[in-house]
C-alpha atoms as one frame of an Amber mdcrd trajectory, in Angstrom:
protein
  89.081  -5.731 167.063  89.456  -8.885 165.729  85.727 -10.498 166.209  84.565
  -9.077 162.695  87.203 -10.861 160.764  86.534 -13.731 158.663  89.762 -15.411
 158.325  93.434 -14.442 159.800  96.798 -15.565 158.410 100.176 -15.403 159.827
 103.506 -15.022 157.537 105.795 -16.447 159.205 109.775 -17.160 159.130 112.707
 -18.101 161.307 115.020 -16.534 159.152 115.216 -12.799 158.420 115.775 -11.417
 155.097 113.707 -14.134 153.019 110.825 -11.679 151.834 108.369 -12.033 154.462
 107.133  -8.342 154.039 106.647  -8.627 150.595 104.989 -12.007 150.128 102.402
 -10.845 152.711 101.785  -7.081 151.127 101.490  -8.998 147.568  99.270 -11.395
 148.939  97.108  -8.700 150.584  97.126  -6.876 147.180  96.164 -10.528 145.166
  93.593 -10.903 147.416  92.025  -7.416 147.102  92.416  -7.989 143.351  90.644
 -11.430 143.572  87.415  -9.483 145.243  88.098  -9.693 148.696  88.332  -6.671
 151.564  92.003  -7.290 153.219  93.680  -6.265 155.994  97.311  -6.391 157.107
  98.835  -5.842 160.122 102.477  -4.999 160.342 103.326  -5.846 163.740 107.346
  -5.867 163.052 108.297  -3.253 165.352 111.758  -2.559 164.869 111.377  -3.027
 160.766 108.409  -2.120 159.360 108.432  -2.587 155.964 104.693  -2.709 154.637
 104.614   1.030 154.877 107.104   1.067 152.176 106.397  -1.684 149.905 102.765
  -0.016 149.652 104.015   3.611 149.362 102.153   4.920 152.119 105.054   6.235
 154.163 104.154   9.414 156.164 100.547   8.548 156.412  98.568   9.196 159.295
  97.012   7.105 161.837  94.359   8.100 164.568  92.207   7.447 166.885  88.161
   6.934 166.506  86.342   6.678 169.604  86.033   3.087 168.148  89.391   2.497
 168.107  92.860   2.851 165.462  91.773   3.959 162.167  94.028   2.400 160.018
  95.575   3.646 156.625  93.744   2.792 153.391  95.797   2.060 150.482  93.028
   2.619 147.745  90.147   4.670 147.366  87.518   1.900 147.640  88.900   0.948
 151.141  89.420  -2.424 150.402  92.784  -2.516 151.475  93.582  -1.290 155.591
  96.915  -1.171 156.871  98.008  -0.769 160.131 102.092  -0.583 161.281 104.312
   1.003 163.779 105.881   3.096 160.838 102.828   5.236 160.367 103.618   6.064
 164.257 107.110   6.558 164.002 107.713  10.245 163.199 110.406   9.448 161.430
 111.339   5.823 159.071 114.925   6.120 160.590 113.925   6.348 163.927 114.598
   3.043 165.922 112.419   1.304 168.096 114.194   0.417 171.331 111.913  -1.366
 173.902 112.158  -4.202 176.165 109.310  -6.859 175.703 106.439  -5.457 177.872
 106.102  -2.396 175.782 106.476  -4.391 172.638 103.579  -6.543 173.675 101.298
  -3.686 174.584 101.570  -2.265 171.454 101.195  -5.777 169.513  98.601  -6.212
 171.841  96.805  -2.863 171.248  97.275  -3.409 167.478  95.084  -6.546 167.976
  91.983  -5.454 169.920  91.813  -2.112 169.393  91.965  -1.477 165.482  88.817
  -0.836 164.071  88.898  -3.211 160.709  85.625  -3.111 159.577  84.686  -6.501
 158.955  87.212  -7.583 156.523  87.617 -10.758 154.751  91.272 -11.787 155.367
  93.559 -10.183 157.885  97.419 -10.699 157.035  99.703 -10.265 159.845 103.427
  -9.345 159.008 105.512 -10.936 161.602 109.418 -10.275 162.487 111.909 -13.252
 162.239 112.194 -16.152 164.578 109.878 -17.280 168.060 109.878 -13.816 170.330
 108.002 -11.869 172.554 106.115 -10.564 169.650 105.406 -14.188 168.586 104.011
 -15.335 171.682 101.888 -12.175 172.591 100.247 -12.242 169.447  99.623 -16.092
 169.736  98.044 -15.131 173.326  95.682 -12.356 171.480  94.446 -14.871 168.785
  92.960 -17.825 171.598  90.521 -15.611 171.755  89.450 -15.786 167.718  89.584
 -18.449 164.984  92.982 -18.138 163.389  93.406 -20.178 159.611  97.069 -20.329
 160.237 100.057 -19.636 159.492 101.925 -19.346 155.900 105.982 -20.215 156.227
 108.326 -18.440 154.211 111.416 -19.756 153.614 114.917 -19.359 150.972 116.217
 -22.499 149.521 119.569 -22.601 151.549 120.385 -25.075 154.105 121.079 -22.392
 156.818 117.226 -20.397 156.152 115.810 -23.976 156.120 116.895 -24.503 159.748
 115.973 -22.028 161.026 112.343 -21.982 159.756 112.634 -25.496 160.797 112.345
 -24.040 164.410 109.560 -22.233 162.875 107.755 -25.144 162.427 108.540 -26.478
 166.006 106.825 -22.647 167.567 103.709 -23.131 165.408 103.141 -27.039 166.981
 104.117 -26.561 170.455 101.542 -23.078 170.108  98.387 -25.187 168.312  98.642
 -22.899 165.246  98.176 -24.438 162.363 100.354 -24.224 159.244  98.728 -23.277
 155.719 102.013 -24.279 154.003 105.471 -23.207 152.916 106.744 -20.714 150.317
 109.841 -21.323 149.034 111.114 -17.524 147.911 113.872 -16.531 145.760 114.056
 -20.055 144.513 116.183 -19.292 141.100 116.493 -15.892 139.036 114.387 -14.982
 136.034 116.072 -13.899 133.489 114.340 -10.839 132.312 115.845 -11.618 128.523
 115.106 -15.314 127.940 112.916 -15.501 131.129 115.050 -18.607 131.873 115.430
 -19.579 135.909 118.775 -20.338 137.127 119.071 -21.584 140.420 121.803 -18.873
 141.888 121.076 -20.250 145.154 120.615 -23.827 146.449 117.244 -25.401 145.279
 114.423 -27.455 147.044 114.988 -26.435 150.543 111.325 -25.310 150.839 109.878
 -28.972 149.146 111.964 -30.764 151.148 111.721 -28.752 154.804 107.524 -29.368
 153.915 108.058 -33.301 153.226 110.105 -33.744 156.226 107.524 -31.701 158.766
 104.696 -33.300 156.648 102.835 -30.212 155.930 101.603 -28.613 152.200 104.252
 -26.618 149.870 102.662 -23.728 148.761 104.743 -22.372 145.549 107.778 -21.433
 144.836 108.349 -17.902 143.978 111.775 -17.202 141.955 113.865 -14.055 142.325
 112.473 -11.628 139.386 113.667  -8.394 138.138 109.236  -7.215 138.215 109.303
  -7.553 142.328 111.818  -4.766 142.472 109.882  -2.680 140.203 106.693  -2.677
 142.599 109.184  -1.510 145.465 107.646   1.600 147.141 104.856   1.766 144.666
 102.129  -0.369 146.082 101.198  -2.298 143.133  99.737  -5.322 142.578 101.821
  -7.818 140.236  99.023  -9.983 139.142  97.886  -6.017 137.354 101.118  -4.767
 136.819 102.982  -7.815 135.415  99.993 -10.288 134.740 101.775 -12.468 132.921
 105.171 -12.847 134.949 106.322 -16.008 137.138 106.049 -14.318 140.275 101.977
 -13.317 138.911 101.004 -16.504 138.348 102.708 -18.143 141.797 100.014 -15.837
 143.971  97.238 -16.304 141.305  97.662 -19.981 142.298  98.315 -18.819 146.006
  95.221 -17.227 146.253  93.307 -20.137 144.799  94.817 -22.540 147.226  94.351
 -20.336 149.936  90.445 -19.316 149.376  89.408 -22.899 147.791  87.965 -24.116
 150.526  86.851 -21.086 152.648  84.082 -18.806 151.712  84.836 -15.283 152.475
């Protein structure tokens, strides 16, 4: 049930393996930390990872006469979740459906989760422009949707594909928030000096080329493994890391000019 919601992002990416999972969970978790009641919807069905990187595998979902009740990740229930993985019986298990059932269940996800009225609903998408993609675009004509946040690596190969990213969200009318340019350098957890391991600029450049905002730049640091399966937030857990001050200005950007 989407009508109650005041503002919906996608995170978005051509490319898997770039950190989509855990830029939206740490976003959800900034955002509940900045004041705000979150949501986020998981709705990559054959790898759900936001179960995980919140530690609230084996939790239970079920049905209200409302609709889903989805999982609460803190007492206050300012944080909802909602993911195939809390359906699965099993994290092993895989999913293996052709497109109609995927979209029923992305579909029934949508409309039929009972949010409560939340300030910012974060949906978790899969890699590239698929079914999933396209029936969730479909679901959101019906609502106001902010747009969509682009993740992307540095490397020439991850910044093509997003490219094609880029292309989906423009031929679909969604708009695009910005792009996030993850594990852009390593933090050395000694000297806390950056080296580049990777390529650099991909993200800065992929944004002035398709003319729309770069977000931040988020570097690959030793904390973000350390809030792996635990469901912490790193702007309370490491407060005064890289990474914690990229989504304190992430936040910012994102809620400047919207009141929740």
């Amino acid at each position: 049930m989407l009508e109650g919601i005041k503002h919906i992002l996608l995170v978005l990416s051509g490319k898997g393996g770039v950190g989509k999972s855990t830029v939206s969970t740490q976003l959800a978790l900034s955002l509940k930390e900045s004041g705000f009641k979150v949501g986020i919807l998981d709705v990559d069905l054959c790898g759900p990872s936001v179960p995980y990187l919140l530690n609230l595998e084996g939790k239970d979902v079920y049905q209200s006469t409302n609709g889903w009740v989805p999982v609460y990740a803190d007492a206050e229930q300012k944080l909802a979740v909602m993911s195939i993985g809390f359906i699965l019986q099993n994290r092993n298990n895989s999913v293996v459906w052709r497109g109609p059932k995927k979209a029923s269940m992305i579909k029934q996800f949508l409309n039929d989760v009972v949010w409560q009225d939340i300030d910012y609903l974060i949906i978790d998408t899969p890699p590239g422009t698929s079914d999933e993609h396209i029936t969730v675009m479909e679901e959101l004509r019906k609502v106001t949707c902010d747009g969509a946040i682009i993740v992307t690596t540095p490397q020439a190969i991850a910044v093509d594909d997003v490219l094609k990213e880029v292309t989906f969200c423009r031929k679909t009318g969604l708009p695009i928030i910005g792009i996030i340019e993850n594990m852009s350098g390593y933090v050395c957890p000694t000297c806390k000096e950056c080296t580049n391991i990777f390529s650099s600029g991909g993200g800065v450049s992929l944004s002035e080329m398709v003319k729309v905002p770069f977000l931040a730049k988020l570097p690959i640091d030793p904390v973000i493994s350390k809030l792996a399966d635990k469901g912490s937030c790193v702007l309370t857990t490491f407060p005064d890391s890289q990474v914690a001050q990229v989504f304190k200005k992430l936040v910012e950007e994102i809620t400047k000019s919207k009141e929740a």
